[in-house]
Amino acid sequence: YDPEANFILIEILNNQNSPDIVERLHDQGIIVRDGTEFSELGEKWFRVAVRSKNDNDRLISALKLILHRTTS
């Protein structure tokens, strides 16, 4: 997709789905959009906003923990 705003679409390539990842991020106070909210996407996608460096670093750290937990 061509970007028109400061959002990034992230595709989930492992056996997880966006509702689970989004819920775990929300539990940590990180708000992202579930791909199932968009008719063109689905449960293998979620959308994040490009924010401050600190916010982005926090998101990346949280995703590493979430993805590591389910793949080990």
PDB file of C-alpha atoms in Angstrom:
ATOM      1  CA  TYR A   1       0.000   0.000   0.000  1.00  0.00           C
ATOM      2  CA  ASP A   2       1.179   3.533  -0.729  1.00  0.00           C
ATOM      3  CA  PRO A   3       1.449   5.536   2.495  1.00  0.00           C
ATOM      4  CA  GLU A   4      -0.764   8.573   2.903  1.00  0.00           C
ATOM      5  CA  ALA A   5      -0.212   9.152   6.624  1.00  0.00           C
ATOM      6  CA  ASN A   6       2.255   8.415   9.389  1.00  0.00           C
ATOM      7  CA  PHE A   7       1.130   4.814   9.868  1.00  0.00           C
ATOM      8  CA  ILE A   8       2.935   1.548   9.267  1.00  0.00           C
ATOM      9  CA  LEU A   9       1.190  -1.726   8.446  1.00  0.00           C
ATOM     10  CA  ILE A  10       2.876  -4.725  10.022  1.00  0.00           C
ATOM     11  CA  GLU A  11       2.292  -8.222   8.707  1.00  0.00           C
ATOM     12  CA  ILE A  12       2.445 -11.098  11.190  1.00  0.00           C
ATOM     13  CA  LEU A  13       4.485 -13.900   9.666  1.00  0.00           C
ATOM     14  CA  ASN A  14       4.321 -16.459  12.475  1.00  0.00           C
ATOM     15  CA  ASN A  15       1.395 -18.413  13.955  1.00  0.00           C
ATOM     16  CA  GLN A  16       0.085 -15.436  15.964  1.00  0.00           C
ATOM     17  CA  ASN A  17      -2.816 -13.207  15.011  1.00  0.00           C
ATOM     18  CA  SER A  18      -3.471  -9.507  15.359  1.00  0.00           C
ATOM     19  CA  PRO A  19      -6.251  -9.681  17.975  1.00  0.00           C
ATOM     20  CA  ASP A  20      -3.875 -11.457  20.396  1.00  0.00           C
ATOM     21  CA  ILE A  21      -0.928  -9.146  19.714  1.00  0.00           C
ATOM     22  CA  VAL A  22      -3.099  -6.029  19.906  1.00  0.00           C
ATOM     23  CA  GLU A  23      -4.562  -7.171  23.239  1.00  0.00           C
ATOM     24  CA  ARG A  24      -1.095  -7.754  24.696  1.00  0.00           C
ATOM     25  CA  LEU A  25       0.077  -4.345  23.518  1.00  0.00           C
ATOM     26  CA  HIS A  26      -3.059  -2.687  24.922  1.00  0.00           C
ATOM     27  CA  ASP A  27      -2.331  -4.395  28.273  1.00  0.00           C
ATOM     28  CA  GLN A  28       0.972  -2.479  28.260  1.00  0.00           C
ATOM     29  CA  GLY A  29      -0.725   0.817  27.388  1.00  0.00           C
ATOM     30  CA  ILE A  30       0.350   0.726  23.735  1.00  0.00           C
ATOM     31  CA  ILE A  31      -2.516   1.441  21.367  1.00  0.00           C
ATOM     32  CA  VAL A  32      -2.419  -0.037  17.851  1.00  0.00           C
ATOM     33  CA  ARG A  33      -5.167  -0.889  15.350  1.00  0.00           C
ATOM     34  CA  ASP A  34      -6.122  -4.477  14.705  1.00  0.00           C
ATOM     35  CA  GLY A  35      -6.083  -5.456  11.033  1.00  0.00           C
ATOM     36  CA  THR A  36      -9.483  -7.070  11.400  1.00  0.00           C
ATOM     37  CA  GLU A  37     -10.908  -3.536  11.699  1.00  0.00           C
ATOM     38  CA  PHE A  38     -10.037  -2.989   8.025  1.00  0.00           C
ATOM     39  CA  SER A  39     -11.913  -4.913   5.334  1.00  0.00           C
ATOM     40  CA  GLU A  40      -8.796  -5.150   3.117  1.00  0.00           C
ATOM     41  CA  LEU A  41      -6.532  -6.614   5.788  1.00  0.00           C
ATOM     42  CA  GLY A  42      -7.346  -9.289   8.347  1.00  0.00           C
ATOM     43  CA  GLU A  43      -5.935 -11.054  11.354  1.00  0.00           C
ATOM     44  CA  LYS A  44      -2.363 -11.183  10.034  1.00  0.00           C
ATOM     45  CA  TRP A  45      -1.965  -7.388  10.054  1.00  0.00           C
ATOM     46  CA  PHE A  46      -1.950  -4.508  12.500  1.00  0.00           C
ATOM     47  CA  ARG A  47      -1.337  -0.786  12.126  1.00  0.00           C
ATOM     48  CA  VAL A  48       0.924   1.414  14.219  1.00  0.00           C
ATOM     49  CA  ALA A  49       1.437   5.157  14.189  1.00  0.00           C
ATOM     50  CA  VAL A  50       4.888   6.642  13.781  1.00  0.00           C
ATOM     51  CA  ARG A  51       5.418   8.575  16.988  1.00  0.00           C
ATOM     52  CA  SER A  52       8.293   9.877  19.095  1.00  0.00           C
ATOM     53  CA  LYS A  53      11.540   7.924  19.363  1.00  0.00           C
ATOM     54  CA  ASN A  54      10.675   6.917  22.941  1.00  0.00           C
ATOM     55  CA  ASP A  55       7.207   5.680  21.924  1.00  0.00           C
ATOM     56  CA  ASN A  56       8.610   3.764  18.961  1.00  0.00           C
ATOM     57  CA  ASP A  57      11.355   2.207  21.114  1.00  0.00           C
ATOM     58  CA  ARG A  58       8.725   1.145  23.661  1.00  0.00           C
ATOM     59  CA  LEU A  59       6.634  -0.465  20.911  1.00  0.00           C
ATOM     60  CA  ILE A  60       9.623  -2.337  19.501  1.00  0.00           C
ATOM     61  CA  SER A  61      10.637  -3.614  22.947  1.00  0.00           C
ATOM     62  CA  ALA A  62       7.100  -4.795  23.672  1.00  0.00           C
ATOM     63  CA  LEU A  63       6.840  -6.553  20.311  1.00  0.00           C
ATOM     64  CA  LYS A  64      10.143  -8.340  20.884  1.00  0.00           C
ATOM     65  CA  LEU A  65       8.865  -9.691  24.206  1.00  0.00           C
ATOM     66  CA  ILE A  66       5.477 -10.704  22.777  1.00  0.00           C
ATOM     67  CA  LEU A  67       6.966 -12.430  19.738  1.00  0.00           C
ATOM     68  CA  HIS A  68       9.751 -14.110  21.706  1.00  0.00           C
ATOM     69  CA  ARG A  69       7.320 -15.448  24.318  1.00  0.00           C
ATOM     70  CA  THR A  70       5.212 -17.300  21.778  1.00  0.00           C
ATOM     71  CA  THR A  71       8.024 -18.629  19.591  1.00  0.00           C
ATOM     72  CA  SER A  72      10.186 -20.155  22.331  1.00  0.00           C
TER      73      SER A  72
END
